[in-house]
XYZ file of C-alpha atoms in Angstrom:
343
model
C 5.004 10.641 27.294
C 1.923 11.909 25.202
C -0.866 11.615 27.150
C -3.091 9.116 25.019
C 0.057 6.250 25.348
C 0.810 3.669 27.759
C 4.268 2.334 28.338
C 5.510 -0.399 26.099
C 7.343 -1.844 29.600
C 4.020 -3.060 30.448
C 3.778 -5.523 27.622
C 6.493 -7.923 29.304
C 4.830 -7.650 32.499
C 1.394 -8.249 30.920
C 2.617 -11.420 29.036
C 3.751 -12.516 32.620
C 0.584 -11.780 34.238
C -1.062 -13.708 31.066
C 0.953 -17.027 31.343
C 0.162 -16.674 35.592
C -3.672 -16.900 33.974
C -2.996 -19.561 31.842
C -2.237 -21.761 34.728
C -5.084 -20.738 36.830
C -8.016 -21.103 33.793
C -7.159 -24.648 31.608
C -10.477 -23.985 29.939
C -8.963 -20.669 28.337
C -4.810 -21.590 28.217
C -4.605 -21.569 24.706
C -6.586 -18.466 24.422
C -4.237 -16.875 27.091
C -0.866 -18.226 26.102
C -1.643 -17.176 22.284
C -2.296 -13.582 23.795
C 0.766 -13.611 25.988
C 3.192 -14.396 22.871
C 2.067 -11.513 21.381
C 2.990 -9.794 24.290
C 6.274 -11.049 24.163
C 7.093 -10.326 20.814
C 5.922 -6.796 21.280
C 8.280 -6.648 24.095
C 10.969 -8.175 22.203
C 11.567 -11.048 23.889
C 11.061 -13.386 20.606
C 12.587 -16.241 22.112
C 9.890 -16.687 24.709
C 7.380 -15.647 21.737
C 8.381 -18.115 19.680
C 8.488 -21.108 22.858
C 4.928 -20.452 23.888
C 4.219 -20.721 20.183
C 5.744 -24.211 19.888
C 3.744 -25.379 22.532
C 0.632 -23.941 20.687
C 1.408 -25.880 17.667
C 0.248 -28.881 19.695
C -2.890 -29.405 18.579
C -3.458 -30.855 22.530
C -2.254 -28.087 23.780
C -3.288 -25.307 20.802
C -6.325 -26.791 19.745
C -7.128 -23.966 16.810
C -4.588 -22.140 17.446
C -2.528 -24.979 16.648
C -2.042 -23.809 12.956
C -1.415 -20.107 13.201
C 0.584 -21.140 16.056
C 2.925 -22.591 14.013
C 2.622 -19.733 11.679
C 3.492 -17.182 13.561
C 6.306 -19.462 15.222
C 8.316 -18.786 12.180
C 7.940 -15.012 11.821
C 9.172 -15.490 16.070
C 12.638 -17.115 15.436
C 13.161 -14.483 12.046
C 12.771 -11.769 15.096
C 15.060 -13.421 17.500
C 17.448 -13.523 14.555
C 17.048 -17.774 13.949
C 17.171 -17.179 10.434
C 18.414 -20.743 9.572
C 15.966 -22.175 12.078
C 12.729 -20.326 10.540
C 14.030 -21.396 7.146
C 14.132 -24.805 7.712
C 10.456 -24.603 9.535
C 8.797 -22.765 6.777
C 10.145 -24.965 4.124
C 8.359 -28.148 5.841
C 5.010 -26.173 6.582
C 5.004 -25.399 3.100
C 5.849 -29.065 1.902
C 2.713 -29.889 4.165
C -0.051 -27.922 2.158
C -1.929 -26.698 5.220
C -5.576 -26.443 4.009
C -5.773 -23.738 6.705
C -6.028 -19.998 4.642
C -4.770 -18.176 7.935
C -1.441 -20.098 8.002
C -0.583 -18.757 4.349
C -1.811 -15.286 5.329
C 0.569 -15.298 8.078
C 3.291 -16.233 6.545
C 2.739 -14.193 3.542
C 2.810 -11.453 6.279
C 5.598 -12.263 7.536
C 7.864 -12.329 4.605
C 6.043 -9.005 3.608
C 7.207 -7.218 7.520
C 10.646 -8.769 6.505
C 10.862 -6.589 2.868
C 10.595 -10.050 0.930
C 7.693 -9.286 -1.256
C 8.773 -11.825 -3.861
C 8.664 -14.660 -1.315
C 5.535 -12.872 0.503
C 3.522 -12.649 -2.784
C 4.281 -16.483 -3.023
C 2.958 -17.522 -0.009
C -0.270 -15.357 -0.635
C -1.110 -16.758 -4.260
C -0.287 -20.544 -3.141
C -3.122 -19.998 -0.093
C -5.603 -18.352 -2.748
C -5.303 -21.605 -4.751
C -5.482 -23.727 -2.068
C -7.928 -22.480 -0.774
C -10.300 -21.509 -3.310
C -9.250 -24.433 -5.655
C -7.414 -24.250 -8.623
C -10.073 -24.275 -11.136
C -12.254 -22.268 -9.453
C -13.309 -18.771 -11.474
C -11.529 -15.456 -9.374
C -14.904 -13.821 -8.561
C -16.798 -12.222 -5.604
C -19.176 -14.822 -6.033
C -16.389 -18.153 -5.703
C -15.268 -16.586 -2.663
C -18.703 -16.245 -1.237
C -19.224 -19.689 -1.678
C -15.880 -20.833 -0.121
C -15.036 -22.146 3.480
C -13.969 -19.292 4.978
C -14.723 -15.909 2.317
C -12.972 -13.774 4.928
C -9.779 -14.867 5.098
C -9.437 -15.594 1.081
C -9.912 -11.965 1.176
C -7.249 -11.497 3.340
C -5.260 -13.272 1.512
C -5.866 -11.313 -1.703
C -5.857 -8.220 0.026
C -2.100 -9.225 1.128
C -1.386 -10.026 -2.449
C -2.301 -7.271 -4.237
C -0.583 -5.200 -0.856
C 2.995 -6.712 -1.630
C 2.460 -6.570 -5.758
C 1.728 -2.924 -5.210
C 4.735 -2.388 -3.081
C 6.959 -4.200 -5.817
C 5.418 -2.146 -8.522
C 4.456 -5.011 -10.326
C 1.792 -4.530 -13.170
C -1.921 -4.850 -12.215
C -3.074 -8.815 -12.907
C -6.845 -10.621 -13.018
C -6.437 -10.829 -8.814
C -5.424 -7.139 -8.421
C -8.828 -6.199 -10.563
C -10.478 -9.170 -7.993
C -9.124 -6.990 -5.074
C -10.005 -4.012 -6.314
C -13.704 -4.575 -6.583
C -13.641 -6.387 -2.948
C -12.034 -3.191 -1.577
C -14.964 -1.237 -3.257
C -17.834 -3.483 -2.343
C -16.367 -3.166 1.679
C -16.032 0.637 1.465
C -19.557 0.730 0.120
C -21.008 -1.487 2.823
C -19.527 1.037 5.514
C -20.752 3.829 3.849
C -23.881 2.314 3.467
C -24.548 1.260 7.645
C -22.948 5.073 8.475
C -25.769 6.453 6.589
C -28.347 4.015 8.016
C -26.840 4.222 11.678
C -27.465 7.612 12.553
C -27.678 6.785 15.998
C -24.586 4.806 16.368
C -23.076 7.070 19.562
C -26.379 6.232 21.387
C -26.270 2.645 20.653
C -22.902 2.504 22.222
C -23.611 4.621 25.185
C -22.454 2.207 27.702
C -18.909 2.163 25.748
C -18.653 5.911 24.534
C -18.535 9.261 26.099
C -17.975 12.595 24.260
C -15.744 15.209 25.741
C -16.355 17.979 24.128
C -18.608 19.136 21.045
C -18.665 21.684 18.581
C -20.921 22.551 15.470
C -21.021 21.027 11.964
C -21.512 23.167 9.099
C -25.648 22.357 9.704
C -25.227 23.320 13.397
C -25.592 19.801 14.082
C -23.335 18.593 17.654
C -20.464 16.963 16.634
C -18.406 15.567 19.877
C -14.985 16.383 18.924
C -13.186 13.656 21.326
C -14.568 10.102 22.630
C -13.216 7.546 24.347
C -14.669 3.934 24.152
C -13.926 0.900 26.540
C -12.798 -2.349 25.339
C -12.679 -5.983 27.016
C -9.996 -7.776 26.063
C -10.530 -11.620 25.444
C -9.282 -12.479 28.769
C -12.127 -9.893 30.420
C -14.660 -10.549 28.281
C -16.274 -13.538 30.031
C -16.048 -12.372 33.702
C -17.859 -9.154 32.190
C -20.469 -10.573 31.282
C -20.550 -13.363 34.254
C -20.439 -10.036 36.458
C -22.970 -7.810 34.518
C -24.969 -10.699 31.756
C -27.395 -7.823 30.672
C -24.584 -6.435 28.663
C -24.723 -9.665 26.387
C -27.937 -7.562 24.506
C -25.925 -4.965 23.504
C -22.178 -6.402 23.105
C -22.718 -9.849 22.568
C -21.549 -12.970 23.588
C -18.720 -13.817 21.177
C -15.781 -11.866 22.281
C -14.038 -12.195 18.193
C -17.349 -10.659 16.265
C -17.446 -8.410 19.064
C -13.864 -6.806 18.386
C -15.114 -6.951 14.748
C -17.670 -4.454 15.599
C -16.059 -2.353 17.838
C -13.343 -1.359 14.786
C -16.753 -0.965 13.145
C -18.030 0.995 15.541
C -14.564 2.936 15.630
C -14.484 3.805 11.987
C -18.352 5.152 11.909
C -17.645 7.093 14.102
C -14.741 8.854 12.391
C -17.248 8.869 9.129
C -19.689 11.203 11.195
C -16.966 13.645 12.219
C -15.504 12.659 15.566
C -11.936 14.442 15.195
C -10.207 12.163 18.643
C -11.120 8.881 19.816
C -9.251 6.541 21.918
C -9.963 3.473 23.037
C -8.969 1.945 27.109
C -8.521 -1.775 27.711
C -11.398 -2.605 30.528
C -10.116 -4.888 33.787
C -13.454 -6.348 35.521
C -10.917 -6.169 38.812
C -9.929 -2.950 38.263
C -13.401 -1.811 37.682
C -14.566 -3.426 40.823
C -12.222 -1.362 42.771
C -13.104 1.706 40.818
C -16.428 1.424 42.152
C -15.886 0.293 45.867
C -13.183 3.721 46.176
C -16.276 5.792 45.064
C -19.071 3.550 46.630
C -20.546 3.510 43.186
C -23.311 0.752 42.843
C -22.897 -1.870 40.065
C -26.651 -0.932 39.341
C -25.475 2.370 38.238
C -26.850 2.510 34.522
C -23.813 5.016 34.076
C -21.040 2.790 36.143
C -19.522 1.576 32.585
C -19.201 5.127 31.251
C -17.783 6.655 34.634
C -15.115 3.878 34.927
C -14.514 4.266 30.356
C -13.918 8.208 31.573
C -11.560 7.557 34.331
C -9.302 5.830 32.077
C -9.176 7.899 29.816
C -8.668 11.215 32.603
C -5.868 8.989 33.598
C -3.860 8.803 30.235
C -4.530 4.770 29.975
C -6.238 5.318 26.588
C -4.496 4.981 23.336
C -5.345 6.718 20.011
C -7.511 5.784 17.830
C -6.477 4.502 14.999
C -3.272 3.608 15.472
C -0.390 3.602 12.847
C -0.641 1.353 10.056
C 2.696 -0.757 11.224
C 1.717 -0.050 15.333
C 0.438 -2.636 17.698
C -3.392 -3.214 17.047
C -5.357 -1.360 19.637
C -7.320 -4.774 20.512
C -4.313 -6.346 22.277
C -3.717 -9.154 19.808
C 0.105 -8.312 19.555
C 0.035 -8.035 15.952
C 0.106 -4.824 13.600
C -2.834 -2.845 13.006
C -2.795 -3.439 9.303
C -2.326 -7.508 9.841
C -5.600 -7.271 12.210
C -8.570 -4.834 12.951
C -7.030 -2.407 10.584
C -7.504 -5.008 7.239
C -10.225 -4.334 5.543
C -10.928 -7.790 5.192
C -11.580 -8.268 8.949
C -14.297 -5.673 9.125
């Protein structure tokens, strides 16, 4: 096994261990459960994916999650091979209208994973107009001044994906793509050349291995591994250590957001490895009673980051375009941190 991969045996046990939190924390099940069916469909038990989805798609039980919940139920029973099944569900979510742009983006996804870019590229323009309006003017500026700009350009991002892949000529919302693309590239460019101090400002997350010279003689750390929390760690983090809200936040979604931010600047400047280990506050507590390391420690962070990644519990950064996302979310790279339209 290459040294920079975990096992994908532990996703079945960590879907377990996920639904075994569920019960324990009511104020986070849906969170939890939503995590642990990703889990299960990366383990391949779509069955039990597509179950814990149903029960998502309660808004009682789901509260947001309710409509992606019912979204990705769908693409769950195409995987367990429910063909008829997912047919029959899609047909009625689509006779429903959601006025939620995620649902269409997921389902446009999930014809797209399934090689049905006709049907895919359906799904995609009928959540642009429903979400944007039909007589509303395909511009940067209309989607600005829309409910929710991001995913709109997810959505058109996912169009102008599965019209590319079908060779299908360029239209008005391929140009409209095409200028969003540019205007995201440029605003990365833009904060890489303003952040030249981006591997300080992430200390407590990043630690160089090794360095070499740039053609100015600059250091350039070759490798770096970064620590993540995962959703489900994220809140006893920063119940354990809350002086860690200054620099990370307190909002665990824009702070995945900025670590694939933080990720991709870091490539820009010339890092040639990074990888990126999946923090445990319990694991981290034991880390630091086996060395009698004091939480105090400025360092502590760092030292247990490093120790994953000595260990071979890191994974590389990024990750294939069609691989699980590196954040945990169960879904492919390009579907979540990876789209541009996320950043």
């Amino acid at each position: 096994m290459a040294r920079n991969q975990r096992p994908h045996t532990t996703s079945a046990e960590d879907a377990r261990q996920l639904e075994i939190f569920a019960e324990e924390r009511p104020e986070e099940r849906a969170d939890l459960l939503f995590e642990a069916a990703g889990m299960w469909s990366l383990s391949g038990d779509h069955d039990r994916a597509a179950e814990i989805f149903r029960l998502l798609s309660d808004p009682e039980i789901g509260s947001d999650f309710a409509g992606p919940a019912e979204a990705f139920r769908i693409g769950a029973l195409y995987d367990a091979g429910r063909s008829d099944e997912a047919d029959e569900e899609a047909a009625r979510l689509r006779r429903r209208n959601p006025d939620d742009a995620e649902v269409w983006a997921i389902m446009g996804e999930t014809y797209e994973n399934r090689g049905d870019l006709r049907t895919a590229q359906e799904w995609f323009t009928a959540g642009i107009t429903r979400t944007l309006g039909p007589a509303a003017p395909l511009t940067v500026e209309a989607i600005d001044e829309c409910d929710d700009p991001a995913e709109v350009e997810h959505l058109i991002f996912g169009r102008a994906r599965v019209r590319r892949e079908a060779d299908e000529p360029k239209d008005e919302l391929d140009a409209l793509a095409e200028v969003l693309g540019a205007l995201n590239d440029a605003a990365l460019d833009e904060e890489a050349a303003e952040d030249g101090g981006t591997l300080d400002a992430y200390d407590a997350f990043g630690f160089a291995d090794e360095y070499d010279a740039d053609g100015e003689g600059h250091r350039v750390p070759q490798e770096v591994g970064t620590l993540y929390w995962p959703k489900e760690q994220f809140g006893p983090l920063l119940k354990a250590r809350p002086e860690l809200a200054e620099q990370i936040g307190t909002d665990h979604a824009e702070y995945t957001a900025n670590f694939e931010k933080m990720l991709s600047l870091l490539s820009a400047q010339g890092v040639q490895r990074l990888s990126v280990g999946r923090g445990d506050v319990a694991e981290f507590v034991r880390f630091l009673e086996e060395r009698g390391i004091s939480q105090a420690d400025e360092n502590v962070i760092a030292d247990y980051g490093a120790e994953l990644q000595r260990t071979g519990e890191n994974t590389a950064w990024p990750p294939g375009r069609n691989n699980p996302c590196w954040c945990g979310s169960g879904r492919k790279y390009k579907k979540c941190c990876g789209n541009p339209a996320a950043r």
